[in-house]
Tab-separated table of C-alpha atoms in Angstrom:
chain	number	residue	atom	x	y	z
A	1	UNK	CA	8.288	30.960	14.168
A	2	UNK	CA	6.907	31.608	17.654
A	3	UNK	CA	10.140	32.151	20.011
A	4	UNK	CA	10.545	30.610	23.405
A	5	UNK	CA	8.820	31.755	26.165
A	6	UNK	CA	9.972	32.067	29.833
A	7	UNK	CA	8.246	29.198	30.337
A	8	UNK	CA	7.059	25.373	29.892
A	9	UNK	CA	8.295	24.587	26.186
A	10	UNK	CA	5.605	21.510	25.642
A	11	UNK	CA	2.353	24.058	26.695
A	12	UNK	CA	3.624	26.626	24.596
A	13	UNK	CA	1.914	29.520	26.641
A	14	UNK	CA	3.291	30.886	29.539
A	15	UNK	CA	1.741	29.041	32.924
A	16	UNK	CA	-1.430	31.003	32.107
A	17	UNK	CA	-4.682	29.670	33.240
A	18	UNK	CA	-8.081	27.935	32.665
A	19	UNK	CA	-11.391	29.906	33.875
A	20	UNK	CA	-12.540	33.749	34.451
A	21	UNK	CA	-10.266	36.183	36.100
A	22	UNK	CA	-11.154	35.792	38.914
A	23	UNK	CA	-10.219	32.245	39.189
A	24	UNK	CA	-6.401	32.861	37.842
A	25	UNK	CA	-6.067	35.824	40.208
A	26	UNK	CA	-6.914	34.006	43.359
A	27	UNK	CA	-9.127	30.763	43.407
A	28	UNK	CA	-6.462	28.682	41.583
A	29	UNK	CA	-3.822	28.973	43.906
A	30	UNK	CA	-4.470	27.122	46.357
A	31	UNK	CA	-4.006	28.916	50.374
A	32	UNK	CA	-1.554	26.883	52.124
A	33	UNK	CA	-0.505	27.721	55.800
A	34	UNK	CA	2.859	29.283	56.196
A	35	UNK	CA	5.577	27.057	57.244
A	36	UNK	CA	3.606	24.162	56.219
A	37	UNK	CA	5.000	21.960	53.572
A	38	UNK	CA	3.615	22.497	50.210
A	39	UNK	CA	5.993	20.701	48.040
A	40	UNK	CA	7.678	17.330	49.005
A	41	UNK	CA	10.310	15.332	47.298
A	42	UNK	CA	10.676	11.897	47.993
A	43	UNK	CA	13.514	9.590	46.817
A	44	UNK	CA	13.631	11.476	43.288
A	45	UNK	CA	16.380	10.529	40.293
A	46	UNK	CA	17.162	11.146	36.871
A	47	UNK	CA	19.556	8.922	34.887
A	48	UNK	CA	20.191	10.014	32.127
A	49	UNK	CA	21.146	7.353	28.952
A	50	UNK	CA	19.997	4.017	27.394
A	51	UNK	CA	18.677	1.242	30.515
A	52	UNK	CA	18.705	3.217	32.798
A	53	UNK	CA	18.255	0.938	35.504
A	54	UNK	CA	21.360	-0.789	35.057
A	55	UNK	CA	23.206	2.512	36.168
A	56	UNK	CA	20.243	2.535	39.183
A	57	UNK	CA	21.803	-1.200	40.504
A	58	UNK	CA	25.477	0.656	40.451
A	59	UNK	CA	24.324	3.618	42.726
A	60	UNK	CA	22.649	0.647	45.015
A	61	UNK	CA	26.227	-0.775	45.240
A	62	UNK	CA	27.897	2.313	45.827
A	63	UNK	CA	29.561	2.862	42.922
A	64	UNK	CA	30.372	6.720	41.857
A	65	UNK	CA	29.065	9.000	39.603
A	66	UNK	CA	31.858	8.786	36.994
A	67	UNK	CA	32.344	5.148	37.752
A	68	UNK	CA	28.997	4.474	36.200
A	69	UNK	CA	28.923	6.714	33.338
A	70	UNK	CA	32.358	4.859	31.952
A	71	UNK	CA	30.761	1.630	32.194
A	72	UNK	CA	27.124	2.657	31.029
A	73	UNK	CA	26.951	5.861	29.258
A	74	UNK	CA	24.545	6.361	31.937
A	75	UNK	CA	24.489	9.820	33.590
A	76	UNK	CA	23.229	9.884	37.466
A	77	UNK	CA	22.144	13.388	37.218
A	78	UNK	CA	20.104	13.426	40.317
A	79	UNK	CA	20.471	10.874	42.488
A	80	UNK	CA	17.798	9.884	45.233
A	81	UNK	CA	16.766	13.848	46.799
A	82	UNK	CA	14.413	13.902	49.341
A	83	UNK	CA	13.421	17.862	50.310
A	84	UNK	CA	10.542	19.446	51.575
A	85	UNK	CA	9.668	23.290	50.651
A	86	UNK	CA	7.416	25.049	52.688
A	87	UNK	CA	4.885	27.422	51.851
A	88	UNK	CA	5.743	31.322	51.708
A	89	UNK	CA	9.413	30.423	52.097
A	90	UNK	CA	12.588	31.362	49.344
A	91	UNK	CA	13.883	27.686	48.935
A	92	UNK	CA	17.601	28.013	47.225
A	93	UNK	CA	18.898	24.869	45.415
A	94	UNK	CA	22.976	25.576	44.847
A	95	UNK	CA	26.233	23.719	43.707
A	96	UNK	CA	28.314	23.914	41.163
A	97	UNK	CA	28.011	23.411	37.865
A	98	UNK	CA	26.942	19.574	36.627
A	99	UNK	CA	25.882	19.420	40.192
A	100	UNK	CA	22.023	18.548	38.917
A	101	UNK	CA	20.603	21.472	40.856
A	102	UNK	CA	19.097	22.347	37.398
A	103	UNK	CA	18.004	19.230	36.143
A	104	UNK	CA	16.028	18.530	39.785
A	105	UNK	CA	13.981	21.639	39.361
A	106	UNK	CA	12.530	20.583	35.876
A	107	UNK	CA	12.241	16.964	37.792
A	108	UNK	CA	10.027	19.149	40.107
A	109	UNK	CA	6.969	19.997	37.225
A	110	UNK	CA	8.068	17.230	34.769
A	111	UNK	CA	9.745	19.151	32.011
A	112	UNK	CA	12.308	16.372	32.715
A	113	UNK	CA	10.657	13.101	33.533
A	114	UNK	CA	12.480	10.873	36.689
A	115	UNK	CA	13.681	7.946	36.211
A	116	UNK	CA	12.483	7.113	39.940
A	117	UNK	CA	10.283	9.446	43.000
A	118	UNK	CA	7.882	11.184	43.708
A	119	UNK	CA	7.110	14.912	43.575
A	120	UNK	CA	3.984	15.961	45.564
A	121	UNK	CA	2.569	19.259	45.001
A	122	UNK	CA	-0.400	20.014	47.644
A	123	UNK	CA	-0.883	16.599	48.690
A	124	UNK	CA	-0.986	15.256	44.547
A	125	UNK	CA	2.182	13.341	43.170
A	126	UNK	CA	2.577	14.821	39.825
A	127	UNK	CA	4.124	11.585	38.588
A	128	UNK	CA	1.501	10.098	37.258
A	129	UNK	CA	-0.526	12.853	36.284
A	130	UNK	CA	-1.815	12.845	32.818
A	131	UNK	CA	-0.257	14.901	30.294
A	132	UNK	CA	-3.890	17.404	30.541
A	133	UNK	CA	-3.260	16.980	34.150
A	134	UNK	CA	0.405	18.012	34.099
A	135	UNK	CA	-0.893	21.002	31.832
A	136	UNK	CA	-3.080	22.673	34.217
A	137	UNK	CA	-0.449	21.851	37.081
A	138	UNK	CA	1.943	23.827	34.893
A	139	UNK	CA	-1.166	26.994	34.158
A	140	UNK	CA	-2.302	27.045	37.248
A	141	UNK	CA	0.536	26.222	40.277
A	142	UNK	CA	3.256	25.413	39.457
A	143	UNK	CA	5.077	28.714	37.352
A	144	UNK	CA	8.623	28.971	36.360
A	145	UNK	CA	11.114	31.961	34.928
A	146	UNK	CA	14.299	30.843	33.414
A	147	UNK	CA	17.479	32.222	33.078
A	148	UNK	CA	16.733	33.703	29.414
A	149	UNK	CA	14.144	36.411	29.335
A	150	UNK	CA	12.958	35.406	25.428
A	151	UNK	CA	9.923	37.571	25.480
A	152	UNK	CA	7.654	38.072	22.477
A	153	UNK	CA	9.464	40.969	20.609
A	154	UNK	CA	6.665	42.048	18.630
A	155	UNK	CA	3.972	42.375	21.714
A	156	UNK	CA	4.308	45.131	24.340
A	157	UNK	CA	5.217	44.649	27.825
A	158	UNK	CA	1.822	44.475	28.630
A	159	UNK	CA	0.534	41.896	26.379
A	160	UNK	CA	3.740	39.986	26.844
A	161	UNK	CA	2.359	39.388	30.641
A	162	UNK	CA	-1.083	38.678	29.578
A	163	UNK	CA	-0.180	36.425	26.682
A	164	UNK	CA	-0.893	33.390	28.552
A	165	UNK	CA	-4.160	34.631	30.302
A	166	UNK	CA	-4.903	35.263	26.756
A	167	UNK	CA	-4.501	31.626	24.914
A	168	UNK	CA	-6.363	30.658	28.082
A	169	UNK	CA	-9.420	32.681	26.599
A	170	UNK	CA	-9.863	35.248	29.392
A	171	UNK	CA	-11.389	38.489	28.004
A	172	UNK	CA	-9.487	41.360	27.165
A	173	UNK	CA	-9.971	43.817	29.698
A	174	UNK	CA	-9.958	41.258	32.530
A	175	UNK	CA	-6.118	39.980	31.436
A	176	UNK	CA	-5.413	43.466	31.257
A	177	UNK	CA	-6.625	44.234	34.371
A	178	UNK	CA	-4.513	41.201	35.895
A	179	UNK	CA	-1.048	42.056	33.838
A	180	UNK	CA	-1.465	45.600	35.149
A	181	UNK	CA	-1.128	44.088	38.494
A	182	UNK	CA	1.730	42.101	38.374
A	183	UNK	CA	3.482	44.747	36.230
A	184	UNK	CA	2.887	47.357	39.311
A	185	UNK	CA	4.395	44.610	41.720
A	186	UNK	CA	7.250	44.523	39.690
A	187	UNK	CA	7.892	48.341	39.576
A	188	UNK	CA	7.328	49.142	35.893
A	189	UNK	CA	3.919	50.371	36.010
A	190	UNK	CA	4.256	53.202	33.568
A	191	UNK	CA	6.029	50.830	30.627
A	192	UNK	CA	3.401	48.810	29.413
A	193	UNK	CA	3.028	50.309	25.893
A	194	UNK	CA	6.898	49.524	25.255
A	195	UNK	CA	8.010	46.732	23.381
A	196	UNK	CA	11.049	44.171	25.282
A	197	UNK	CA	13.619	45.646	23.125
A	198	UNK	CA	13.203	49.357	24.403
A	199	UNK	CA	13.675	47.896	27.920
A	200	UNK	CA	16.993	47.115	29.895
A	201	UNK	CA	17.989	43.285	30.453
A	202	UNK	CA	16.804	43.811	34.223
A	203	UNK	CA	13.301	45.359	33.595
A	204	UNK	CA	12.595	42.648	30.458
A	205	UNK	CA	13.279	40.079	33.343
A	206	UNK	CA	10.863	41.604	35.773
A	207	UNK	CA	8.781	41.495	33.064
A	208	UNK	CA	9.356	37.911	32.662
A	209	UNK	CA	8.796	37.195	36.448
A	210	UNK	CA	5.829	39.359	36.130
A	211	UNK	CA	4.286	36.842	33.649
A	212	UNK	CA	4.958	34.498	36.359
A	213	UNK	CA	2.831	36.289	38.949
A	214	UNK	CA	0.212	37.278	37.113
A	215	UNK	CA	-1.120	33.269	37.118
A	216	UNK	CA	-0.590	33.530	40.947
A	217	UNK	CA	1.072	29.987	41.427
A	218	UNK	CA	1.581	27.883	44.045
A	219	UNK	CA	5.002	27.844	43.289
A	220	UNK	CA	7.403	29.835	41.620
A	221	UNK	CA	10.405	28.120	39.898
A	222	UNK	CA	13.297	30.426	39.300
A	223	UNK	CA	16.141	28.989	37.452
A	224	UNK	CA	19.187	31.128	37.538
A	225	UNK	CA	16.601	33.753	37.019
A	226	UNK	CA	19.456	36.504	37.758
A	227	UNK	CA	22.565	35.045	36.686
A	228	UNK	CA	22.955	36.562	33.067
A	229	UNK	CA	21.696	40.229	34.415
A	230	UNK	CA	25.036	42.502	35.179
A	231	UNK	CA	26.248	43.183	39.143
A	232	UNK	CA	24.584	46.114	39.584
A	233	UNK	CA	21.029	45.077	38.073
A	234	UNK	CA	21.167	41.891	39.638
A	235	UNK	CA	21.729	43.241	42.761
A	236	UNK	CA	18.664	45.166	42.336
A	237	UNK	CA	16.902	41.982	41.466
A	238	UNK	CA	17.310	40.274	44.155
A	239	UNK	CA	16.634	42.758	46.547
A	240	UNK	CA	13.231	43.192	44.136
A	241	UNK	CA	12.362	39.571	45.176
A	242	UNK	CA	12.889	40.029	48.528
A	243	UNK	CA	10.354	43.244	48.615
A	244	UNK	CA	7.636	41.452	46.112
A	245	UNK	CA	8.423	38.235	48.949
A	246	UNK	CA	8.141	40.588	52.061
A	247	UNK	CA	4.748	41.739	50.835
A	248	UNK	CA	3.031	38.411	49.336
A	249	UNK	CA	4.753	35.398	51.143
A	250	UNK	CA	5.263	33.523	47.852
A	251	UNK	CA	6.592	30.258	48.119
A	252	UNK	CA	9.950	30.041	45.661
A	253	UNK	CA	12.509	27.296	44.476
A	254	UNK	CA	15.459	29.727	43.507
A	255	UNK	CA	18.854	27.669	41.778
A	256	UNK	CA	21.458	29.338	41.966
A	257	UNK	CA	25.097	28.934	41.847
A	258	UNK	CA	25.837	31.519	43.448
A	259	UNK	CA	26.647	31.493	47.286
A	260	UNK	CA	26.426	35.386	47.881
A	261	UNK	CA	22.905	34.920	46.489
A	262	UNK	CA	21.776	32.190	48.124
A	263	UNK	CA	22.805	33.689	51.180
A	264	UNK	CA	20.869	36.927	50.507
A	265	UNK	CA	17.714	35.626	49.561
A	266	UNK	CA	17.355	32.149	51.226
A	267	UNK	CA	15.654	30.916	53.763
A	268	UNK	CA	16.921	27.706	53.381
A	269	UNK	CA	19.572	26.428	51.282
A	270	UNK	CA	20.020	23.117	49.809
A	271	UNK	CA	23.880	22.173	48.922
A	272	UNK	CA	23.962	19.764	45.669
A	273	UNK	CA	26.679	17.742	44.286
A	274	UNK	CA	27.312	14.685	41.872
A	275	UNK	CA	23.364	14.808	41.753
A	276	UNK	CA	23.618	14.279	45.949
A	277	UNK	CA	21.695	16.830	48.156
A	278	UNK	CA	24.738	17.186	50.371
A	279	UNK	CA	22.956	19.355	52.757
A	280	UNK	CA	19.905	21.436	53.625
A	281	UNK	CA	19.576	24.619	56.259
A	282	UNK	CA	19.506	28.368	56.722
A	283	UNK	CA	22.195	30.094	55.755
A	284	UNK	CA	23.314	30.162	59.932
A	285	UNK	CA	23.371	26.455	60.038
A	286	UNK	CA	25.051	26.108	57.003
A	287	UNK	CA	27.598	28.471	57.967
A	288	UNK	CA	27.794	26.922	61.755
A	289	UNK	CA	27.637	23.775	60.891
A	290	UNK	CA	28.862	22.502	57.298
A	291	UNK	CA	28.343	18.681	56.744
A	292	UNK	CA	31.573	18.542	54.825
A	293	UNK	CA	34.840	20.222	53.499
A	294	UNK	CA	32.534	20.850	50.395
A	295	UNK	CA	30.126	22.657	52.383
A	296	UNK	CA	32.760	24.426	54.163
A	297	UNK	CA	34.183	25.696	50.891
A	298	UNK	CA	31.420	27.717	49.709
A	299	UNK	CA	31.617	30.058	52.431
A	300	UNK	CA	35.262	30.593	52.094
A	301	UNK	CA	35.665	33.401	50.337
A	302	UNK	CA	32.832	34.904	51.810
A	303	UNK	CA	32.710	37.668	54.339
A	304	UNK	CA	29.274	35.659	55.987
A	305	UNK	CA	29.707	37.566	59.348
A	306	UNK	CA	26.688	39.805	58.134
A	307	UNK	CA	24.853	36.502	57.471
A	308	UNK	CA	25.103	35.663	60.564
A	309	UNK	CA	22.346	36.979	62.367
A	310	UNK	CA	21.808	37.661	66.283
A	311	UNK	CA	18.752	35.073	65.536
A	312	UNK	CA	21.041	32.296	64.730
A	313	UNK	CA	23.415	32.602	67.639
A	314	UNK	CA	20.193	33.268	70.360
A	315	UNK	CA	19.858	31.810	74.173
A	316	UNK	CA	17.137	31.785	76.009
A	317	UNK	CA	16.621	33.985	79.099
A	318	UNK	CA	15.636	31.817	81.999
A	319	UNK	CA	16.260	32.718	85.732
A	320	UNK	CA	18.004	35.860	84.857
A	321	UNK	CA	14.490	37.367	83.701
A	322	UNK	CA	12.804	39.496	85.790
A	323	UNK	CA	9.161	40.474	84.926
A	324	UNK	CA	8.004	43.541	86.951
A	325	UNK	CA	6.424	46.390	87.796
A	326	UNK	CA	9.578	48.958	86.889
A	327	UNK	CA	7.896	51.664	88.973
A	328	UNK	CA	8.243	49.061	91.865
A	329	UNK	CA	11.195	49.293	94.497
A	330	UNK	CA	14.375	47.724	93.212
A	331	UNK	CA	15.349	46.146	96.544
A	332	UNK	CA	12.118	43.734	96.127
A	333	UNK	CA	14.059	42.265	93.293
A	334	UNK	CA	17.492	41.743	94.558
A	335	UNK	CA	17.294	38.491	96.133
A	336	UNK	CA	15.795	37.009	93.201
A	337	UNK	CA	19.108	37.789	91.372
A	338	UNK	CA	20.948	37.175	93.793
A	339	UNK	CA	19.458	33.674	94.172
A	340	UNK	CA	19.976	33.280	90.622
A	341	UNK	CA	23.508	33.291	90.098
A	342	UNK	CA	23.748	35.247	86.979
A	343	UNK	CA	25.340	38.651	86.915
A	344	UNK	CA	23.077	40.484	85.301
A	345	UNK	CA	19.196	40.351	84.730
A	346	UNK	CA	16.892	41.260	82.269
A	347	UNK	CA	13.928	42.955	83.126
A	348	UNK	CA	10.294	43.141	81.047
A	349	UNK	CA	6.980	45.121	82.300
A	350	UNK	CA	3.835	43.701	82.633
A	351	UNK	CA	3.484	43.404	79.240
A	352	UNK	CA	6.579	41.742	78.622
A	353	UNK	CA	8.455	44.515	76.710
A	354	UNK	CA	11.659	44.612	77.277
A	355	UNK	CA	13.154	47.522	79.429
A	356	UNK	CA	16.933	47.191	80.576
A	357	UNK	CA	19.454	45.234	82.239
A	358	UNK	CA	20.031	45.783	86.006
A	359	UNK	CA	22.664	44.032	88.130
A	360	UNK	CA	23.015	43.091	91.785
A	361	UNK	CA	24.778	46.182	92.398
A	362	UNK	CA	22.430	48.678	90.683
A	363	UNK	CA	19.652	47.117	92.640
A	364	UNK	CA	21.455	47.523	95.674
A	365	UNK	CA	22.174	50.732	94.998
A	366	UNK	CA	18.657	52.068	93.649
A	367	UNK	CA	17.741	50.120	96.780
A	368	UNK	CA	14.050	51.899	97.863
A	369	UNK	CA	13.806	53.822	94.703
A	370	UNK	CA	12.369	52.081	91.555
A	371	UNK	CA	13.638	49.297	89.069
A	372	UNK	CA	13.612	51.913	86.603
A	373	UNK	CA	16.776	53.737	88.202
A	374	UNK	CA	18.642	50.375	88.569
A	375	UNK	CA	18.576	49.825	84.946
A	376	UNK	CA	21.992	50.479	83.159
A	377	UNK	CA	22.356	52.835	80.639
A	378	UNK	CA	25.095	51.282	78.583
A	379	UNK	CA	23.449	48.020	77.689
A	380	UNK	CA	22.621	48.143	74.239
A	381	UNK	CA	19.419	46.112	72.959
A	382	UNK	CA	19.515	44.800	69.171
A	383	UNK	CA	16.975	43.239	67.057
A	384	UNK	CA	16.898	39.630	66.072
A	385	UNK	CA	18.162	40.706	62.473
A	386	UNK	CA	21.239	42.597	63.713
A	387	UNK	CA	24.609	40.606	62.252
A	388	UNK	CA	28.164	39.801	63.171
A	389	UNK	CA	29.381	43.162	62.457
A	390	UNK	CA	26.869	44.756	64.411
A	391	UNK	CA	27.062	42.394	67.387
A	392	UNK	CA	31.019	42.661	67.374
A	393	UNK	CA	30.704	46.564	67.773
A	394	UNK	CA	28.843	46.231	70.972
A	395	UNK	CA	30.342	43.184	72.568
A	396	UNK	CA	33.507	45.167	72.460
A	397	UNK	CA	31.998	47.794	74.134
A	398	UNK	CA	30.247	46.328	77.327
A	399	UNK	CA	30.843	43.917	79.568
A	400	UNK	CA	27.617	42.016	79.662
A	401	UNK	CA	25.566	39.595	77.032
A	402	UNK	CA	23.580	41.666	74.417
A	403	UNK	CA	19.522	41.250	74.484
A	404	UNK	CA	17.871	40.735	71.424
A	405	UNK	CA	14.435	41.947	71.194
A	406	UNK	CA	11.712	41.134	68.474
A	407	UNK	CA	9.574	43.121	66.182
A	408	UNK	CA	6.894	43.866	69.281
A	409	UNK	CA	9.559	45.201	71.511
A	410	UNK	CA	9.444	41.736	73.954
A	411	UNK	CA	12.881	39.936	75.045
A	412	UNK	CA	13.849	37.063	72.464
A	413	UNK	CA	16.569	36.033	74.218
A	414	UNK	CA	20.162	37.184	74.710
A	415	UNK	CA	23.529	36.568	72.510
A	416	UNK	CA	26.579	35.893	74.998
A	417	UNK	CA	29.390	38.198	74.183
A	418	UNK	CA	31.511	34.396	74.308
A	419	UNK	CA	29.619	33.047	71.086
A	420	UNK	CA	30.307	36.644	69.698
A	421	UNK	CA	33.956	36.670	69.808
A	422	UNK	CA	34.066	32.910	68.941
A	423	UNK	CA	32.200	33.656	65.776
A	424	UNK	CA	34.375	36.554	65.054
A	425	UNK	CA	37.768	34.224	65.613
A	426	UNK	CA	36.473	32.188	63.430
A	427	UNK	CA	36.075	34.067	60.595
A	428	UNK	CA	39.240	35.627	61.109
A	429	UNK	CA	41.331	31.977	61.066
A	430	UNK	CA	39.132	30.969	58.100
């Protein structure tokens, strides 16, 4: 009997594809622009049970979850979601469990059919797809790794990742050529000849999400992908995904029930309960800005202050900048602070890198020598990825906000030592 595969259970292969090499490794993924949305989900549900519309007229009148499974049978497993994932971004569907966050991500390529919604992939609802349609949706962009690694025991690694390329009818050497790809993104290059059983739980499932890449989907479904792994390995995985996404910008539905993990590796989160998306943001907002008490509660017990990132908690710069010559005389530029009120100002070249803070006194004082000597020394600059912890340290240690600069070297803005210590307060009483 032919075991399981990490994948969709009616196709029996594993997402592979349709067409040469060539086409799997690049043509049939389809080149959407970053931050664009690729995936949209409108008004989706899933009741579970017989007549399932009667439970559909209860949710209409408000009724609850529980409610309308003790008068039905009827479970509302997901209940109306609207989302929108955008391309190259680590999309993290969380709650607890029963919460549906499971059931809406096989909603999302039709392993489960809705009861009501739509699911657009690339512009194309998948609802109405045919089932040859759905198929080559399933090949070709839309791959997904589940929690269970169930790999072919009697193939090797390598033909375990090419197994789908395979039933597809790509020659040998070209699937070969593909597998040995994704197995190299994964970091197990030099285990292809060994079978899954000679391999650790955490390199058969980079295996598994190997498979996944090598059919270079639109999407990537990950369904508690980690959670069976131990700590320590699924530590490793995670930070894994976050190198492979660093590098290829894949766009990724993670579930998770974990909030430490969704934290880590989300871009966005979206909060589910009683089949309800409850709430969807970066980990900041969610942390800033919970809709609810059960929001709230997830980040409890969790230290989020290096979560928080200098990003998140970013003002502009407006008439404190000063853009300069820093070879100039500082005195030129004294008046403009003065005239704008703030203490302190925040000076870029031509170029608009960011050099230093100066004040109305070190102006003064540098008076007919350059803006160079005015600036002062113990003003710290951070990057737009240093956290709490990091921000704390240095807030502590000057009197004056801390500028954040970005990955060129230019001024992003400035974090007010205020917010800092109001963040930190808040942790604390939490």
């Amino acid at each position: 009997m032919t075991p399981n595969l990490t994948f969709m259970p009616d196709d029996v292969v594993p997402q592979g594809a349709i067409g040469d090499a060539q086409d799997v490794a690049s043509a049939d993924r389809s080149v959407a622009v970053a931050g664009t949305d690729i995936l949209t989900v409108r008004n989706l549900s899933k009741i579970f049970g017989p007549k399932p519309e009667r439970a559909a007229e209860m949710v209409r009148q408000g009724l609850g979850r529980n409610e309308i499974f003790e008068r039905t049978g009827n479970m509302v497993a997901v209940n109306d979601v609207s989302l929108n994932v955008r391309a190259g971004e680590i999309f993290v569907i969380m709650g607890l469990s029963g919460s549906g966050k499971s059931t809406l991500v096989r909603l999302l390529n039709r392993l489960i059919e809705p009861t009501s919604g739509q699911v657009i992939l690339e512009g194309r609802d998948i609802a109405p797809m045919s089932t040859e349609e759905l198929r080559d949706v399933r090949r070709k962009k839309m791959a997904m790794v589940f929690q269970s690694f169930a790999l072919l025991p009697n193939r090797t690694v390598l033909d375990n990742i090419s197994y789908g390329l395979e039933v597809a009818g790509i020659k040998k050497a070209e699937r070969y050529e593909i597998a040995r790809t994704a197995l190299t993104r994964v970091g197990l290059g030099s285990y292809e000849k060994l079978l899954p059983g000679e391999l650790s739980g955490g390199m058969q499932q980079r295996v598994g999400l190997a498979r996944a890449l090598a059919v270079n989907p639109s999407v990537l479904l990950m369904d508690e992908a980690f959670s069976a792994l131990d700590p320590l390995i699924r530590f490793e995985m995670q930070t894994e995904l976050l190198r492979l996404q660093k590098e290829e910008q894949r766009t990724i539905v993670f579930i998770s029930h974990d909030i430490e993990e969704a934290v880590k590796i989300g871009g966005r989160i979206g909060i589910m309960k009683d089949g309800c998306l409850i709430q969807v943001g970066t980990p900041a907002e969610l942390i800033q800005s919970p809709a609810d008490d059960y929001v709230r509660d997830f980040f409890r017990h969790v230290d989020v202050s290096r979560f928080l990132k200098a990003s998140s908690l970013l003002t502009n710069v407006g008439r404190e900048l000063i853009s300069c010559d820093v070879g100039a005389p500082a005195e030129r530029y004294l008046n403009q602070l003065i005239d704008s009120g703030a203490e302190c100002g925040y000076v870029c070249d031509e170029a608009g890198q960011y050099q230093g803070c100066v004040t109305p006194a070190s102006l003064h004082k540098a008076a007919a020598r350059s803006v160079r000597e005015a600036l002062l020394r113990d003003v710290r600059a951070v990057s737009l990825d240093a956290d709490l912890h990091e921000l704390a340290t240095i807030a502590l240690d000057q009197e004056h906000d801390v500028p954040v600069t970005d990955a060129s070297g230019k001024l992003a803005g400035v974090v007010s030592c205020r917010a800092i210590l109001k963040q930190v307060m808040e942790r604390r009483a939490a």
